[in-house]
mmCIF file of C-alpha atoms and ligand atoms in Angstrom:
data_model
loop_
_atom_site.group_PDB
_atom_site.id
_atom_site.type_symbol
_atom_site.label_atom_id
_atom_site.label_comp_id
_atom_site.label_asym_id
_atom_site.label_seq_id
_atom_site.Cartn_x
_atom_site.Cartn_y
_atom_site.Cartn_z
ATOM 1 C CA MET B 1 -1.140 -27.129 12.639
ATOM 2 C CA SER B 2 -3.737 -25.869 12.289
ATOM 3 C CA ASP B 3 -7.087 -27.171 11.193
ATOM 4 C CA SER B 4 -8.003 -24.102 9.622
ATOM 5 C CA LEU B 5 -6.515 -22.882 6.502
ATOM 6 C CA THR B 6 -4.753 -20.093 5.686
ATOM 7 C CA LEU B 7 -3.833 -18.017 2.681
ATOM 8 C CA SER B 8 -0.563 -16.676 2.136
ATOM 9 C CA VAL B 9 1.002 -14.092 -0.688
ATOM 10 C CA ILE B 10 4.020 -13.261 0.307
ATOM 11 C CA LYS B 11 6.098 -11.734 -3.438
ATOM 12 C CA ALA B 12 9.452 -9.637 -3.713
ATOM 13 C CA ASP B 13 10.906 -8.427 -6.996
ATOM 14 C CA VAL B 14 14.164 -9.961 -7.228
ATOM 15 C CA GLY B 15 16.161 -8.457 -10.295
ATOM 16 C CA GLY B 16 13.494 -6.993 -13.305
ATOM 17 C CA TYR B 17 13.192 -7.749 -17.334
ATOM 18 C CA VAL B 18 13.294 -5.191 -18.700
ATOM 19 C CA GLY B 19 14.478 -2.107 -15.990
ATOM 20 C CA HIS B 20 11.759 -2.670 -13.121
ATOM 21 C CA SER B 21 8.710 -2.962 -16.259
ATOM 22 C CA THR B 22 8.376 -6.703 -15.487
ATOM 23 C CA VAL B 23 9.481 -10.936 -14.904
ATOM 24 C CA HIS B 24 11.662 -12.475 -17.341
ATOM 25 C CA PRO B 25 9.567 -15.821 -17.785
ATOM 26 C CA GLU B 26 12.882 -18.000 -16.494
ATOM 27 C CA LEU B 27 11.828 -16.755 -13.050
ATOM 28 C CA LEU B 28 8.421 -17.407 -13.436
ATOM 29 C CA GLU B 29 9.022 -21.529 -13.548
ATOM 30 C CA ALA B 30 11.559 -21.600 -12.015
ATOM 31 C CA ALA B 31 9.763 -20.582 -8.474
ATOM 32 C CA ARG B 32 6.564 -22.610 -9.717
ATOM 33 C CA THR B 33 8.732 -25.306 -9.695
ATOM 34 C CA ARG B 34 9.976 -24.836 -6.235
ATOM 35 C CA VAL B 35 5.609 -23.990 -5.070
ATOM 36 C CA ARG B 36 5.010 -27.932 -7.427
ATOM 37 C CA GLU B 37 7.899 -29.396 -5.425
ATOM 38 C CA ALA B 38 6.449 -27.699 -1.669
ATOM 39 C CA VAL B 39 2.985 -29.268 -2.631
ATOM 40 C CA GLU B 40 4.326 -32.909 -4.116
ATOM 41 C CA ARG B 41 5.694 -32.746 -0.372
ATOM 42 C CA GLU B 42 2.795 -30.999 1.541
ATOM 43 C CA LEU B 43 4.223 -28.087 2.772
ATOM 44 C CA LEU B 44 1.943 -26.208 0.400
ATOM 45 C CA ILE B 45 -2.047 -27.450 -0.386
ATOM 46 C CA ASP B 46 -1.597 -25.992 -3.524
ATOM 47 C CA GLY B 47 -0.255 -22.416 -5.531
ATOM 48 C CA HIS B 48 0.060 -20.435 -7.653
ATOM 49 C CA VAL B 49 3.119 -17.710 -8.946
ATOM 50 C CA THR B 50 2.505 -14.538 -11.492
ATOM 51 C CA HIS B 51 3.903 -11.262 -10.912
ATOM 52 C CA CYS B 52 2.855 -7.437 -10.963
ATOM 53 C CA GLY B 53 4.848 -5.499 -12.570
ATOM 54 C CA ASP B 54 8.375 -6.305 -11.812
ATOM 55 C CA ASP B 55 6.900 -7.615 -8.651
ATOM 56 C CA LEU B 56 7.345 -11.738 -7.645
ATOM 57 C CA GLU B 57 4.230 -12.948 -6.186
ATOM 58 C CA LEU B 58 4.241 -16.061 -4.580
ATOM 59 C CA ILE B 59 0.223 -16.706 -3.521
ATOM 60 C CA MET B 60 0.111 -20.342 -1.350
ATOM 61 C CA THR B 61 -2.433 -21.945 0.850
ATOM 62 C CA HIS B 62 -0.780 -23.975 3.914
ATOM 63 C CA GLN B 63 -2.190 -25.208 7.248
ATOM 64 C CA LYS B 64 0.547 -23.822 8.785
ATOM 65 C CA GLY B 65 -0.827 -20.680 9.463
ATOM 66 C CA VAL B 66 0.285 -17.316 9.761
ATOM 67 C CA ASP B 67 3.632 -15.709 10.508
ATOM 68 C CA ASP B 68 4.954 -19.839 9.720
ATOM 69 C CA ALA B 69 8.563 -19.394 9.648
ATOM 70 C CA GLU B 70 8.480 -23.456 7.124
ATOM 71 C CA ILE B 71 5.985 -21.347 5.410
ATOM 72 C CA HIS B 72 8.120 -17.405 5.312
ATOM 73 C CA LYS B 73 11.862 -20.196 4.498
ATOM 74 C CA PHE B 74 10.637 -21.995 1.891
ATOM 75 C CA ALA B 75 8.939 -18.237 -0.164
ATOM 76 C CA TRP B 76 12.469 -16.651 1.170
ATOM 77 C CA ASP B 77 13.483 -19.752 -0.199
ATOM 78 C CA VAL B 78 12.140 -19.403 -4.151
ATOM 79 C CA PHE B 79 13.410 -14.767 -4.442
ATOM 80 C CA VAL B 80 16.749 -16.797 -2.909
ATOM 81 C CA ASP B 81 16.820 -19.062 -6.310
ATOM 82 C CA CYS B 82 15.068 -16.686 -8.271
ATOM 83 C CA THR B 83 17.677 -14.092 -7.661
ATOM 84 C CA GLU B 84 20.687 -16.299 -8.628
ATOM 85 C CA ILE B 85 18.815 -17.009 -12.813
ATOM 86 C CA ALA B 86 18.571 -12.719 -12.248
ATOM 87 C CA LYS B 87 21.744 -12.597 -11.576
ATOM 88 C CA ARG B 88 22.981 -14.824 -14.701
ATOM 89 C CA LEU B 89 21.066 -13.061 -17.320
ATOM 90 C CA LYS B 90 22.182 -9.995 -15.348
ATOM 91 C CA LEU B 91 18.691 -8.801 -14.745
ATOM 92 C CA TYR B 92 17.974 -5.431 -13.686
ATOM 93 C CA GLY B 93 18.592 -4.482 -9.588
ATOM 94 C CA ALA B 94 19.474 -8.869 -8.945
ATOM 95 C CA GLY B 95 17.564 -9.419 -5.953
ATOM 96 C CA GLN B 96 16.874 -5.926 -5.420
ATOM 97 C CA ASP B 97 14.486 -6.725 -2.427
ATOM 98 C CA LEU B 98 15.997 -9.491 -0.419
ATOM 99 C CA LEU B 99 17.726 -7.022 2.701
ATOM 100 C CA SER B 100 19.531 -9.645 5.133
ATOM 101 C CA ASP B 101 22.443 -12.274 3.385
ATOM 102 C CA ALA B 102 20.129 -14.975 6.239
ATOM 103 C CA PHE B 103 17.288 -15.888 6.784
ATOM 104 C CA ALA B 104 16.403 -15.687 10.336
ATOM 105 C CA GLY B 105 12.366 -17.196 11.660
ATOM 106 C CA THR B 106 9.741 -14.773 9.197
ATOM 107 C CA VAL B 107 10.669 -13.049 5.542
ATOM 108 C CA ARG B 108 9.005 -9.971 7.838
ATOM 109 C CA GLY B 109 11.451 -6.777 8.164
ATOM 110 C CA MET B 110 13.767 -7.927 5.625
ATOM 111 C CA GLY B 111 12.523 -6.971 3.039
ATOM 112 C CA PRO B 112 9.540 -9.439 0.820
ATOM 113 C CA GLY B 113 5.953 -7.427 1.375
ATOM 114 C CA VAL B 114 3.655 -10.002 2.751
ATOM 115 C CA ALA B 115 -0.525 -10.507 3.396
ATOM 116 C CA GLU B 116 -1.695 -13.589 5.178
ATOM 117 C CA MET B 117 -4.413 -15.006 6.874
ATOM 118 C CA GLU B 118 -6.291 -17.654 8.775
ATOM 119 C CA PHE B 119 -10.040 -18.790 8.693
ATOM 120 C CA GLU B 120 -12.911 -21.638 8.335
ATOM 121 C CA GLU B 121 -12.662 -22.056 4.639
ATOM 122 C CA ARG B 122 -16.926 -21.646 4.394
ATOM 123 C CA PRO B 123 -19.059 -24.019 1.664
ATOM 124 C CA SER B 124 -17.655 -21.412 -0.807
ATOM 125 C CA GLU B 125 -15.300 -19.668 -0.418
ATOM 126 C CA PRO B 126 -14.516 -16.720 -4.037
ATOM 127 C CA VAL B 127 -11.080 -14.444 -3.066
ATOM 128 C CA VAL B 128 -9.272 -11.980 -4.290
ATOM 129 C CA VAL B 129 -5.692 -10.737 -4.425
ATOM 130 C CA PHE B 130 -4.984 -7.715 -5.225
ATOM 131 C CA MET B 131 -1.339 -6.628 -6.244
ATOM 132 C CA ALA B 132 -0.240 -3.652 -7.076
ATOM 133 C CA ASP B 133 3.798 -2.126 -8.742
ATOM 134 C CA LYS B 134 5.084 1.372 -8.276
ATOM 135 C CA THR B 135 3.412 2.446 -5.159
ATOM 136 C CA SER B 136 3.162 1.814 -1.808
ATOM 137 C CA PRO B 137 1.115 0.154 1.307
ATOM 138 C CA GLY B 138 -1.127 3.066 1.678
ATOM 139 C CA ALA B 139 -2.808 3.040 -2.416
ATOM 140 C CA TRP B 140 -4.894 0.121 -0.043
ATOM 141 C CA ASN B 141 -6.394 2.984 2.572
ATOM 142 C CA LEU B 142 -9.028 4.126 0.114
ATOM 143 C CA PRO B 143 -10.526 1.247 -1.644
ATOM 144 C CA LEU B 144 -11.048 -0.048 1.916
ATOM 145 C CA PHE B 145 -12.594 2.376 2.887
ATOM 146 C CA GLN B 146 -14.650 1.969 0.573
ATOM 147 C CA ILE B 147 -15.601 -2.044 0.613
ATOM 148 C CA TYR B 148 -15.825 -2.381 4.669
ATOM 149 C CA ALA B 149 -17.426 1.683 6.004
ATOM 150 C CA ASN B 150 -19.475 3.545 2.722
ATOM 151 C CA PRO B 151 -22.607 2.257 1.691
ATOM 152 C CA PHE B 152 -22.892 3.930 -1.128
ATOM 153 C CA ASN B 153 -20.181 1.570 -2.488
ATOM 154 C CA THR B 154 -20.903 -1.971 -1.402
ATOM 155 C CA ALA B 155 -25.221 -2.167 -1.195
ATOM 156 C CA GLY B 156 -25.234 -5.002 1.904
ATOM 157 C CA LEU B 157 -23.237 -3.078 4.302
ATOM 158 C CA VAL B 158 -27.327 -1.228 4.260
ATOM 159 C CA ILE B 159 -29.231 -3.988 2.203
ATOM 160 C CA ASP B 160 -27.440 -8.171 4.215
ATOM 161 C CA PRO B 161 -28.611 -8.027 7.904
ATOM 162 C CA ALA B 162 -24.892 -10.023 8.474
ATOM 163 C CA MET B 163 -23.040 -6.845 7.952
ATOM 164 C CA HIS B 164 -25.376 -4.284 8.751
ATOM 165 C CA GLN B 165 -23.095 -3.603 11.834
ATOM 166 C CA GLY B 166 -20.009 -3.331 10.061
ATOM 167 C CA PHE B 167 -16.810 -4.136 9.873
ATOM 168 C CA GLU B 168 -13.357 -3.017 12.599
ATOM 169 C CA PHE B 169 -10.875 -1.907 10.490
ATOM 170 C CA GLU B 170 -7.338 -2.365 12.259
ATOM 171 C CA VAL B 171 -5.022 0.091 11.302
ATOM 172 C CA LEU B 172 -1.175 0.765 11.481
ATOM 173 C CA ASP B 173 0.889 3.246 12.592
ATOM 174 C CA VAL B 174 4.351 2.075 10.399
ATOM 175 C CA PHE B 175 6.523 5.877 12.156
ATOM 176 C CA GLU B 176 5.284 4.590 15.878
ATOM 177 C CA HIS B 177 5.158 0.486 14.848
ATOM 178 C CA LYS B 178 1.753 0.765 16.457
ATOM 179 C CA SER B 179 -1.474 -0.215 15.812
ATOM 180 C CA ILE B 180 -5.428 0.841 16.762
ATOM 181 C CA ARG B 181 -8.875 -0.230 16.034
ATOM 182 C CA PHE B 182 -12.081 1.454 14.448
ATOM 183 C CA ALA B 183 -15.018 0.745 14.958
ATOM 184 C CA CYS B 184 -17.250 1.398 11.291
ATOM 185 C CA PRO B 185 -20.084 3.057 10.912
ATOM 186 C CA GLU B 186 -19.479 4.620 14.171
ATOM 187 C CA GLU B 187 -15.201 6.110 13.971
ATOM 188 C CA MET B 188 -15.969 6.683 9.804
ATOM 189 C CA TYR B 189 -14.971 10.124 10.930
ATOM 190 C CA GLU B 190 -12.173 9.816 13.386
ATOM 191 C CA ILE B 191 -10.661 6.247 10.655
ATOM 192 C CA LEU B 192 -10.407 8.943 7.806
ATOM 193 C CA MET B 193 -8.757 11.724 10.290
ATOM 194 C CA PHE B 194 -5.242 8.875 10.550
ATOM 195 C CA ILE B 195 -6.475 6.349 7.103
ATOM 196 C CA GLY B 196 -6.972 9.749 5.059
ATOM 197 C CA ALA B 197 -2.962 10.114 5.188
ATOM 198 C CA PRO B 198 -1.676 7.228 4.037
ATOM 199 C CA ARG B 199 1.635 6.920 4.417
ATOM 200 C CA ARG B 200 2.261 6.521 7.619
ATOM 201 C CA TYR B 201 -1.288 5.053 8.771
ATOM 202 C CA MET B 202 -2.247 1.788 7.156
ATOM 203 C CA VAL B 203 -5.038 -0.326 6.841
ATOM 204 C CA LYS B 204 -3.609 -4.223 8.649
ATOM 205 C CA HIS B 205 -7.009 -6.186 8.648
ATOM 206 C CA VAL B 206 -10.771 -5.827 8.472
ATOM 207 C CA TYR B 207 -12.725 -8.049 10.558
ATOM 208 C CA ARG B 208 -16.393 -8.198 10.170
ATOM 209 C CA ARG B 209 -18.159 -7.240 13.454
ATOM 210 C CA LYS B 210 -21.137 -9.236 13.687
ATOM 211 C CA ASP B 211 -18.385 -11.929 14.429
ATOM 212 C CA GLY B 212 -14.964 -11.129 14.255
ATOM 213 C CA GLU B 213 -15.104 -13.139 11.147
ATOM 214 C CA ILE B 214 -11.452 -11.567 9.181
ATOM 215 C CA ALA B 215 -12.071 -10.253 5.709
ATOM 216 C CA ALA B 216 -8.690 -8.584 4.220
ATOM 217 C CA SER B 217 -5.444 -8.586 5.054
ATOM 218 C CA ALA B 218 -2.448 -6.045 3.447
ATOM 219 C CA SER B 219 1.131 -6.351 2.493
ATOM 220 C CA THR B 220 2.126 -2.923 5.281
ATOM 221 C CA GLN B 221 6.173 -2.760 4.190
ATOM 222 C CA ARG B 222 7.482 -0.583 3.644
ATOM 223 C CA LEU B 223 11.372 -1.016 2.203
ATOM 224 C CA SER B 224 12.198 2.933 2.780
ATOM 225 C CA LEU B 225 11.979 2.515 6.813
ATOM 226 C CA ILE B 226 12.760 -0.768 6.356
ATOM 227 C CA ALA B 227 16.065 -0.411 4.954
ATOM 228 C CA GLY B 228 16.676 3.537 6.465
ATOM 229 C CA LYS B 229 17.131 4.200 2.634
ATOM 230 C CA TYR B 230 15.529 4.268 -0.250
ATOM 231 C CA VAL B 231 15.668 1.011 -1.897
ATOM 232 C CA GLY B 232 12.754 1.073 -4.124
ATOM 233 C CA LYS B 233 8.699 1.021 -3.171
ATOM 234 C CA ASP B 234 6.748 -1.563 -1.478
ATOM 235 C CA ASP B 235 5.007 -3.050 -4.350
ATOM 236 C CA PRO B 236 1.927 -4.672 -2.046
ATOM 237 C CA VAL B 237 -0.583 -6.146 -2.031
ATOM 238 C CA LEU B 238 -3.824 -7.165 -0.203
ATOM 239 C CA VAL B 239 -5.752 -10.256 -0.152
ATOM 240 C CA THR B 240 -10.528 -10.166 0.617
ATOM 241 C CA ARG B 241 -12.699 -12.466 0.596
ATOM 242 C CA CYS B 242 -15.867 -11.884 -0.771
ATOM 243 C CA GLN B 243 -19.660 -12.785 -0.563
ATOM 244 C CA SER B 244 -22.464 -14.738 1.222
ATOM 245 C CA GLY B 245 -22.023 -12.401 4.395
ATOM 246 C CA LEU B 246 -18.944 -10.046 3.041
ATOM 247 C CA PRO B 247 -19.238 -7.565 0.621
ATOM 248 C CA ALA B 248 -19.668 -9.511 -3.005
ATOM 249 C CA LEU B 249 -16.838 -10.149 -5.548
ATOM 250 C CA GLY B 250 -18.564 -6.539 -7.114
ATOM 251 C CA GLU B 251 -18.545 -4.643 -4.202
ATOM 252 C CA THR B 252 -14.990 -5.305 -3.866
ATOM 253 C CA LEU B 253 -13.499 -4.557 -6.749
ATOM 254 C CA GLU B 254 -15.798 -1.298 -7.497
ATOM 255 C CA PRO B 255 -13.695 1.164 -5.580
ATOM 256 C CA PHE B 256 -11.038 0.414 -8.478
ATOM 257 C CA THR B 257 -13.351 1.972 -11.022
ATOM 258 C CA PHE B 258 -11.543 5.370 -9.890
ATOM 259 C CA PRO B 259 -7.789 5.291 -10.346
ATOM 260 C CA HIS B 260 -7.361 7.613 -7.161
ATOM 261 C CA LEU B 261 -3.952 8.840 -6.327
ATOM 262 C CA VAL B 262 -0.916 6.616 -4.692
ATOM 263 C CA GLU B 263 2.654 6.749 -4.827
ATOM 264 C CA GLY B 264 5.507 5.677 -6.080
ATOM 265 C CA TRP B 265 5.128 5.960 -9.841
ATOM 266 C CA MET B 266 9.271 6.526 -11.858
ATOM 267 C CA ARG B 267 11.751 6.884 -8.987
ATOM 268 C CA GLY B 268 8.894 6.129 -6.059
ATOM 269 C CA SER B 269 8.764 10.020 -5.546
ATOM 270 C CA HIS B 270 5.228 10.706 -7.592
ATOM 271 C CA HIS B 271 2.049 11.034 -6.954
ATOM 272 C CA GLY B 272 -0.074 8.637 -10.202
ATOM 273 C CA PRO B 273 -3.423 7.242 -11.111
ATOM 274 C CA LEU B 274 -3.463 3.967 -9.563
ATOM 275 C CA MET B 275 -3.898 1.859 -12.637
ATOM 276 C CA PRO B 276 -6.512 -1.037 -12.838
ATOM 277 C CA VAL B 277 -5.283 -3.548 -15.206
ATOM 278 C CA SER B 278 -5.226 -7.088 -17.363
ATOM 279 C CA PHE B 279 -2.377 -9.769 -15.848
ATOM 280 C CA ALA B 280 -1.476 -8.999 -19.709
ATOM 281 C CA ASP B 281 -0.805 -4.820 -18.645
ATOM 282 C CA ALA B 282 0.472 -4.958 -15.325
ATOM 283 C CA THR B 283 4.211 -4.055 -17.097
ATOM 284 C CA PRO B 284 4.373 -0.299 -16.148
ATOM 285 C CA SER B 285 6.373 1.104 -18.826
ATOM 286 C CA ARG B 286 4.922 4.763 -19.412
ATOM 287 C CA PHE B 287 7.198 6.946 -17.157
ATOM 288 C CA ASP B 288 8.226 3.445 -14.907
ATOM 289 C CA GLY B 289 4.592 3.165 -14.714
ATOM 290 C CA PRO B 290 1.958 4.507 -13.606
ATOM 291 C CA PRO B 291 0.958 2.825 -11.136
ATOM 292 C CA ARG B 292 -0.423 -0.201 -11.795
ATOM 293 C CA VAL B 293 -3.110 -2.959 -9.263
ATOM 294 C CA ILE B 294 -3.742 -6.052 -10.968
ATOM 295 C CA ALA B 295 -7.498 -8.327 -9.297
ATOM 296 C CA ALA B 296 -6.521 -12.056 -9.660
ATOM 297 C CA GLY B 297 -10.319 -14.350 -8.606
ATOM 298 C CA PHE B 298 -10.332 -17.289 -7.207
ATOM 299 C CA GLN B 299 -12.438 -20.171 -5.753
ATOM 300 C CA ILE B 300 -10.709 -21.710 -2.912
ATOM 301 C CA THR B 301 -11.813 -24.874 -2.348
ATOM 302 C CA GLN B 302 -10.396 -28.038 -0.646
ATOM 303 C CA GLY B 303 -7.725 -24.673 0.258
ATOM 304 C CA LYS B 304 -7.046 -25.595 -3.808
ATOM 305 C CA LEU B 305 -6.268 -22.574 -5.593
ATOM 306 C CA ILE B 306 -9.070 -22.796 -8.625
ATOM 307 C CA GLY B 307 -7.905 -20.063 -11.320
ATOM 308 C CA PRO B 308 -7.199 -17.093 -11.054
ATOM 309 C CA ARG B 309 -9.266 -15.063 -12.751
ATOM 310 C CA ASP B 310 -8.101 -11.971 -14.349
ATOM 311 C CA LEU B 311 -10.551 -9.592 -13.089
ATOM 312 C CA PHE B 312 -9.462 -6.074 -14.104
ATOM 313 C CA ASP B 313 -9.786 -7.890 -17.479
ATOM 314 C CA ASP B 314 -13.027 -6.327 -18.399
ATOM 315 C CA PRO B 315 -14.411 -3.528 -20.797
ATOM 316 C CA ALA B 316 -16.079 -2.306 -17.184
ATOM 317 C CA PHE B 317 -12.895 -1.353 -16.584
ATOM 318 C CA ASP B 318 -11.944 0.564 -19.699
ATOM 319 C CA GLY B 319 -13.388 4.200 -18.349
ATOM 320 C CA ALA B 320 -11.175 4.516 -15.035
ATOM 321 C CA ARG B 321 -8.233 2.977 -17.629
ATOM 322 C CA ALA B 322 -8.508 6.363 -19.465
ATOM 323 C CA GLU B 323 -9.039 8.605 -16.451
ATOM 324 C CA ALA B 324 -5.973 7.120 -15.761
ATOM 325 C CA THR B 325 -4.080 8.290 -18.254
ATOM 326 C CA LYS B 326 -6.278 11.715 -18.392
ATOM 327 C CA ALA B 327 -4.590 11.594 -14.424
ATOM 328 C CA ALA B 328 -1.323 10.562 -16.001
ATOM 329 C CA ASP B 329 -0.876 13.047 -18.532
ATOM 330 C CA TYR B 330 -2.060 16.127 -16.237
ATOM 331 C CA LEU B 331 0.482 15.138 -13.165
ATOM 332 C CA ARG B 332 3.572 14.842 -16.355
ATOM 333 C CA ARG B 333 2.843 17.944 -16.905
ATOM 334 C CA HIS B 334 3.825 19.638 -13.580
ATOM 335 C CA GLY B 335 7.658 18.131 -13.613
ATOM 336 C CA PRO B 336 9.972 17.638 -11.523
ATOM 337 C CA PHE B 337 7.345 20.342 -8.943
ATOM 338 C CA GLU B 338 4.746 19.605 -5.847
ATOM 339 C CA PRO B 339 2.403 18.604 -6.381
ATOM 340 C CA HIS B 340 3.407 14.970 -8.595
ATOM 341 C CA ARG B 341 6.888 15.283 -6.921
ATOM 342 C CA LEU B 342 6.564 13.793 -3.373
ATOM 343 C CA GLY B 343 6.656 15.937 -0.879
ATOM 344 C CA LEU B 344 9.882 17.326 0.792
ATOM 345 C CA ASP B 345 9.871 14.572 4.203
ATOM 346 C CA ASP B 346 9.676 11.632 0.793
ATOM 347 C CA MET B 347 12.728 13.081 -0.630
ATOM 348 C CA GLU B 348 15.243 12.604 2.629
ATOM 349 C CA TYR B 349 15.548 8.872 0.979
ATOM 350 C CA THR B 350 16.929 10.439 -2.059
ATOM 351 C CA THR B 351 20.179 13.064 -3.159
ATOM 352 C CA MET B 352 18.241 16.029 -1.505
ATOM 353 C CA PRO B 353 20.528 15.272 2.118
ATOM 354 C CA GLN B 354 24.119 15.602 0.081
ATOM 355 C CA LEU B 355 22.354 17.857 -2.436
ATOM 356 C CA MET B 356 21.702 20.249 1.464
ATOM 357 C CA GLU B 357 25.333 18.983 2.505
ATOM 358 C CA LYS B 358 27.205 20.685 -0.121
ATOM 359 C CA LEU B 359 25.558 23.526 -0.385
ATOM 360 C CA LYS B 360 25.647 24.872 3.810
ATOM 361 C CA ASP B 361 28.066 26.785 3.225
ATOM 362 C CA ARG B 362 26.801 29.075 0.383
ATOM 363 C CA TRP B 363 22.399 29.761 2.012
ATOM 364 C CA GLN B 364 22.666 33.421 3.379
ATOM 365 C CA GLU B 365 21.174 35.226 6.294
ATOM 366 C CA VAL B 366 17.850 37.424 5.126
ATOM 367 C CA ASN B 367 16.652 40.194 7.239
ATOM 368 C CA GLU B 368 13.607 41.006 6.172
ATOM 369 C CA GLU B 369 10.759 38.862 6.882
HETATM 370 C C1 F6R P 1 10.227 2.887 -8.965
HETATM 371 C C2 F6R P 1 10.647 1.588 -9.835
HETATM 372 C C3 F6R P 1 11.368 2.680 -10.935
HETATM 373 C C4 F6R P 1 13.116 2.807 -10.758
HETATM 374 C C5 F6R P 1 14.004 3.833 -11.454
HETATM 375 C C6 F6R P 1 15.516 4.299 -11.322
HETATM 376 O O1 F6R P 1 9.816 2.066 -7.871
HETATM 377 O O2 F6R P 1 11.462 1.015 -9.972
HETATM 378 O O3 F6R P 1 10.684 4.373 -11.045
HETATM 379 O O4 F6R P 1 13.008 3.856 -9.692
HETATM 380 O O5 F6R P 1 13.916 2.943 -13.023
HETATM 381 O O6 F6R P 1 15.616 3.541 -11.308
HETATM 382 P P1 F6R P 1 17.116 3.769 -10.801
HETATM 383 O O7 F6R P 1 17.784 3.883 -10.214
HETATM 384 O O8 F6R P 1 18.191 1.200 -10.203
HETATM 385 O O9 F6R P 1 17.966 3.310 -12.423
HETATM 386 MG MG1 MG P 2 12.041 -3.411 -9.595
HETATM 387 MG MG1 MG P 3 8.137 -3.440 -8.165
#
């Protein structure tokens, strides 16, 4: 056990209500009871349970560090318990994200998404937990670049001496299972070559260069790669620390005024705009979307989660929502055509292999170019 604090966000879709649109109140209640018990027996300092779409989200503070077997086991057990309720209620896709029957020390690689960070609590510690549904972890690349590398987004990069040296990004290659670090601003053009391809390269962590302080941590699990076949999208979470030498709350939220296109939406097979919504509107329904993101703000005080504040429940994001709806209308008119539908590489997890097999004898050689 260390003196420093760990913030762990662990999430899974263990059954949808109705379809893939939201989480049933009984599951939320059961998870809240389990979290309360874990606080009472001092496994956790504090915990908050919420949902984004059909994903059950456990936001937890403790002193056991990242990747801790006990914390991960606790989250796993909550998801297993909630799966039982989901099965009883015949909710949709009960246990969908639990890819294994037995826990093996960490939830990594077993289906749930994880974003964790360990730090010394500052005199005041504002954090934002972003949670998205109907998209994949690459969705954070663009906003993370904006927050930590773009002075047109983050005035503090220019104005605040603590941020003037910039930030270091750890980028994961999820196909090759390796990572690389880029220092910005010097390597802005290099990093963009990679993170501009968010299917394969995903920002995992961001650090302040002045002192190596951790600023952001994202979940990077891709369920389809874990399972080897399509098993739903790996709706991601992101944790950021804000203020006094890190991007301000408003600088952290600002990139979400642009509902950029992400992978996901219907059947995890379409591009669609990422719409910032209030907690109440985190219920993707139109064509199972469009992809949504919520932002829960907390002050962390001696490890306690003071909050959340529903940060996108703000008319300042109405414009982004309207723009997302317009982009959704435009994309939907493409029906099953790219670029609304994802490229063929992503179709390998769907009907394409069966179709190729079925039609393999009907292809004729052609001689002309
Ligand atoms: C996307 C998602 C949904 C489902 C769709 C079909 O992440 O979860 O869009 O893919 O509703 O679901 P099934 O095949 O379960 O009927
Ligand atoms: Mg689901
Ligand atoms: Mg989901």
